[in-house]
């Protein structure tokens, strides 16, 4: 059987359901792992990436709450590393269990991943990435007055702290990630978009930012020469006229058609827009590459061309 390679980016609902306890998050991840095993069983090598918006924001708050001379608060890049370790650990346990239940044997590893960003990226002066819990407008405005944090309204769901979200330029660990995958290991990497670092005369230095996991996953998919980038979120498809009576789902679509829908403003900034942009960036690198945007439940159907929004250079079905 010809092996294929896919980078699977997991959205918030694949990691968290119910409250934010370790138990609830691990339960959601166990359910996710069961579905990801379908790919492995069918000869697709997977690299799993995931978001960290809620988790990294909460870790930052916990750091600040306990901040003291003897127990200094850790900065955002280090909180990002903590979130990679935490979610990676949960995912390793869940994948181990799911694989064993299907009678297979596989190694699973989490790679703490550093992603280089440009220190002059305009995102550093325009924070847009929501992290941590939701607040009322009144609470958010009060915290903004008292601290140097910024808050914005997040897609009608409430107010959240926003931080800089520079674009990924390169991924330090991509080569080792690829070697591990080629050996048949399941790799969890670029968690939370990767730890943002800049290149300096003294080596790599972490910066106060959170990279978008869809953009980082797209960059990784390119660098490891994946056949497919699979972006899993809460909806089965990307829609035009989303939530309007004229709503229409997109199935097989070309890069050109999708760019035209972006121009007409069909995709919400901060939610569907980065996914659609990442999808385009990956699909336009080669006519044999495709990006799928769908839900966890439809993920495997989508790889078989039976579900999801599939973005490719020419919009015709691409077999993976
Ligand atoms: N045009 C659109 N088509 C489909 N979903 C959309 C669209 N515009 C906004 N959305 C919303 O974007 C959400 C996905 O973004 P988000 O929740 O930020 O992603 P993640 O799953 O990575 O956490 C969908 O669940 C949907 O509610
Ligand atoms: N880092 C990141 O994109 O996280 P979310 O997907 O949780 O926003």
GROMACS .gro file of N, CA and C in nm, residues 137-205:
model
  207
  137UNK      N    1  -1.822   4.285   2.846
  137UNK     CA    2  -1.755   4.407   2.798
  137UNK      C    3  -1.708   4.491   2.917
  138UNK      N    4  -1.795   4.498   3.022
  138UNK     CA    5  -1.763   4.580   3.139
  138UNK      C    6  -1.634   4.528   3.208
  139UNK      N    7  -1.630   4.396   3.227
  139UNK     CA    8  -1.512   4.336   3.291
  139UNK      C    9  -1.386   4.362   3.207
  140UNK      N   10  -1.402   4.342   3.073
  140UNK     CA   11  -1.287   4.357   2.984
  140UNK      C   12  -1.234   4.501   2.988
  141UNK      N   13  -1.326   4.597   2.984
  141UNK     CA   14  -1.282   4.738   2.986
  141UNK      C   15  -1.213   4.772   3.117
  142UNK      N   16  -1.260   4.714   3.227
  142UNK     CA   17  -1.200   4.740   3.359
  142UNK      C   18  -1.054   4.686   3.360
  143UNK      N   19  -1.038   4.562   3.309
  143UNK     CA   20  -0.902   4.503   3.309
  143UNK      C   21  -0.810   4.585   3.219
  144UNK      N   22  -0.864   4.634   3.106
  144UNK     CA   23  -0.781   4.714   3.014
  144UNK      C   24  -0.733   4.843   3.081
  145UNK      N   25  -0.824   4.903   3.164
  145UNK     CA   26  -0.786   5.027   3.234
  145UNK      C   27  -0.677   5.000   3.337
  146UNK      N   28  -0.682   4.883   3.400
  146UNK     CA   29  -0.592   4.852   3.512
  146UNK      C   30  -0.460   4.788   3.469
  147UNK      N   31  -0.456   4.730   3.348
  147UNK     CA   32  -0.335   4.659   3.302
  147UNK      C   33  -0.298   4.705   3.161
  148UNK      N   34  -0.193   4.647   3.107
  148UNK     CA   35  -0.152   4.684   2.970
  148UNK      C   36  -0.211   4.586   2.867
  149UNK      N   37  -0.305   4.498   2.911
  149UNK     CA   38  -0.362   4.398   2.819
  149UNK      C   39  -0.467   4.460   2.728
  150UNK      N   40  -0.483   4.402   2.608
  150UNK     CA   41  -0.589   4.443   2.516
  150UNK      C   42  -0.698   4.338   2.513
  151UNK      N   43  -0.822   4.381   2.498
  151UNK     CA   44  -0.935   4.289   2.484
  151UNK      C   45  -1.016   4.328   2.362
  152UNK      N   46  -1.076   4.227   2.297
  152UNK     CA   47  -1.164   4.254   2.184
  152UNK      C   48  -1.284   4.161   2.191
  153UNK      N   49  -1.390   4.201   2.123
  153UNK     CA   50  -1.509   4.115   2.114
  153UNK      C   51  -1.476   4.000   2.019
  154UNK      N   52  -1.510   3.876   2.058
  154UNK     CA   53  -1.470   3.758   1.979
  154UNK      C   54  -1.594   3.693   1.916
  155UNK      N   55  -1.619   3.727   1.791
  155UNK     CA   56  -1.721   3.663   1.706
  155UNK      C   57  -1.857   3.646   1.778
  156UNK      N   58  -1.901   3.749   1.849
  156UNK     CA   59  -2.033   3.748   1.914
  156UNK      C   60  -2.039   3.660   2.038
  157UNK      N   61  -1.924   3.608   2.085
  157UNK     CA   62  -1.927   3.514   2.197
  157UNK      C   63  -1.888   3.579   2.330
  158UNK      N   64  -1.842   3.704   2.327
  158UNK     CA   65  -1.796   3.771   2.448
  158UNK      C   66  -1.661   3.837   2.421
  159UNK      N   67  -1.606   3.898   2.528
  159UNK     CA   68  -1.477   3.967   2.512
  159UNK      C   69  -1.363   3.878   2.560
  160UNK      N   70  -1.251   3.884   2.487
  160UNK     CA   71  -1.134   3.804   2.527
  160UNK      C   72  -1.006   3.886   2.513
  161UNK      N   73  -0.909   3.847   2.590
  161UNK     CA   74  -0.778   3.910   2.574
  161UNK      C   75  -0.723   3.876   2.435
  162UNK      N   76  -0.660   3.973   2.370
  162UNK     CA   77  -0.597   3.946   2.241
  162UNK      C   78  -0.448   3.975   2.249
  163UNK      N   79  -0.370   3.891   2.180
  163UNK     CA   80  -0.225   3.909   2.176
  163UNK      C   81  -0.179   3.907   2.030
  164UNK      N   82  -0.054   3.945   2.010
  164UNK     CA   83   0.002   3.949   1.874
  164UNK      C   84   0.006   3.809   1.815
  165UNK      N   85  -0.022   3.799   1.684
  165UNK     CA   86  -0.020   3.669   1.618
  165UNK      C   87   0.056   3.680   1.484
  166UNK      N   88   0.191   3.682   1.494
  166UNK     CA   89   0.271   3.694   1.371
  166UNK      C   90   0.262   3.568   1.285
  167UNK      N   91   0.293   3.584   1.157
  167UNK     CA   92   0.287   3.470   1.064
  167UNK      C   93   0.411   3.381   1.082
  168UNK      N   94   0.394   3.249   1.070
  168UNK     CA   95   0.513   3.161   1.078
  168UNK      C   96   0.603   3.180   0.956
  169UNK      N   97   0.733   3.189   0.980
  169UNK     CA   98   0.829   3.203   0.869
  169UNK      C   99   0.896   3.068   0.843
  170UNK      N  100   0.942   3.002   0.950
  170UNK     CA  101   0.999   2.868   0.935
  170UNK      C  102   0.981   2.789   1.064
  171UNK      N  103   1.000   2.658   1.053
  171UNK     CA  104   0.978   2.571   1.170
  171UNK      C  105   1.108   2.500   1.201
  172UNK      N  106   1.165   2.526   1.318
  172UNK     CA  107   1.299   2.474   1.350
  172UNK      C  108   1.304   2.322   1.344
  173UNK      N  109   1.200   2.256   1.390
  173UNK     CA  110   1.207   2.110   1.406
  173UNK      C  111   1.148   2.031   1.290
  174UNK      N  112   1.121   2.097   1.174
  174UNK     CA  113   1.044   2.025   1.071
  174UNK      C  114   1.115   1.901   1.020
  175UNK      N  115   1.249   1.908   1.015
  175UNK     CA  116   1.324   1.796   0.958
  175UNK      C  117   1.315   1.671   1.049
  176UNK      N  118   1.328   1.692   1.179
  176UNK     CA  119   1.319   1.577   1.272
  176UNK      C  120   1.174   1.526   1.275
  177UNK      N  121   1.078   1.617   1.264
  177UNK     CA  122   0.937   1.576   1.260
  177UNK      C  123   0.917   1.484   1.140
  178UNK      N  124   0.972   1.525   1.025
  178UNK     CA  125   0.956   1.445   0.903
  178UNK      C  126   1.024   1.309   0.917
  179UNK      N  127   1.146   1.308   0.975
  179UNK     CA  128   1.216   1.179   0.993
  179UNK      C  129   1.133   1.084   1.079
  180UNK      N  130   1.075   1.138   1.186
  180UNK     CA  131   0.994   1.054   1.275
  180UNK      C  132   0.873   0.997   1.201
  181UNK      N  133   0.809   1.081   1.122
  181UNK     CA  134   0.691   1.035   1.047
  181UNK      C  135   0.731   0.928   0.947
  182UNK      N  136   0.844   0.951   0.879
  182UNK     CA  137   0.888   0.855   0.777
  182UNK      C  138   0.921   0.719   0.840
  183UNK      N  139   0.959   0.723   0.970
  183UNK     CA  140   0.985   0.595   1.043
  183UNK      C  141   0.856   0.528   1.088
  184UNK      N  142   0.742   0.597   1.069
  184UNK     CA  143   0.614   0.538   1.110
  184UNK      C  144   0.566   0.585   1.246
  185UNK      N  145   0.632   0.687   1.302
  185UNK     CA  146   0.588   0.740   1.433
  185UNK      C  147   0.478   0.843   1.413
  186UNK      N  148   0.381   0.844   1.503
  186UNK     CA  149   0.278   0.949   1.500
  186UNK      C  150   0.333   1.068   1.578
  187UNK      N  151   0.332   1.183   1.513
  187UNK     CA  152   0.396   1.300   1.575
  187UNK      C  153   0.291   1.407   1.606
  188UNK      N  154   0.302   1.461   1.727
  188UNK     CA  155   0.219   1.576   1.767
  188UNK      C  156   0.313   1.696   1.768
  189UNK      N  157   0.284   1.796   1.688
  189UNK     CA  158   0.380   1.908   1.679
  189UNK      C  159   0.311   2.037   1.638
  190UNK      N  160   0.389   2.144   1.632
  190UNK     CA  161   0.339   2.283   1.617
  190UNK      C  162   0.212   2.310   1.699
  191UNK      N  163   0.206   2.249   1.817
  191UNK     CA  164   0.092   2.273   1.907
  191UNK      C  165   0.080   2.422   1.935
  192UNK      N  166  -0.045   2.470   1.933
  192UNK     CA  167  -0.068   2.613   1.959
  192UNK      C  168   0.000   2.702   1.858
  193UNK      N  169   0.023   2.648   1.739
  193UNK     CA  170   0.091   2.727   1.635
  193UNK      C  171   0.241   2.729   1.649
  194UNK      N  172   0.293   2.659   1.750
  194UNK     CA  173   0.438   2.658   1.776
  194UNK      C  174   0.476   2.770   1.871
  195UNK      N  175   0.593   2.756   1.932
  195UNK     CA  176   0.641   2.861   2.024
  195UNK      C  177   0.705   2.971   1.938
  196UNK      N  178   0.653   3.093   1.945
  196UNK     CA  179   0.708   3.197   1.856
  196UNK      C  180   0.846   3.244   1.902
  197UNK      N  181   0.942   3.236   1.812
  197UNK     CA  182   1.079   3.279   1.843
  197UNK      C  183   1.129   3.370   1.731
  198UNK      N  184   1.223   3.460   1.766
  198UNK     CA  185   1.288   3.540   1.663
  198UNK      C  186   1.437   3.507   1.663
  199UNK      N  187   1.500   3.525   1.547
  199UNK     CA  188   1.643   3.499   1.536
  199UNK      C  189   1.718   3.623   1.579
  200UNK      N  190   1.816   3.607   1.670
  200UNK     CA  191   1.897   3.721   1.714
  200UNK      C  192   2.044   3.677   1.709
  201UNK      N  193   2.135   3.774   1.730
  201UNK     CA  194   2.278   3.741   1.733
  201UNK      C  195   2.310   3.639   1.841
  202UNK      N  196   2.228   3.636   1.945
  202UNK     CA  197   2.250   3.543   2.057
  202UNK      C  198   2.164   3.418   2.047
  203UNK      N  199   2.115   3.389   1.928
  203UNK     CA  200   2.033   3.269   1.910
  203UNK      C  201   1.885   3.301   1.912
  204UNK      N  202   1.806   3.197   1.925
  204UNK     CA  203   1.661   3.215   1.921
  204UNK      C  204   1.609   3.269   2.055
  205UNK      N  205   1.518   3.365   2.044
  205UNK     CA  206   1.460   3.424   2.165
  205UNK      C  207   1.308   3.422   2.151
   0.00000   0.00000   0.00000
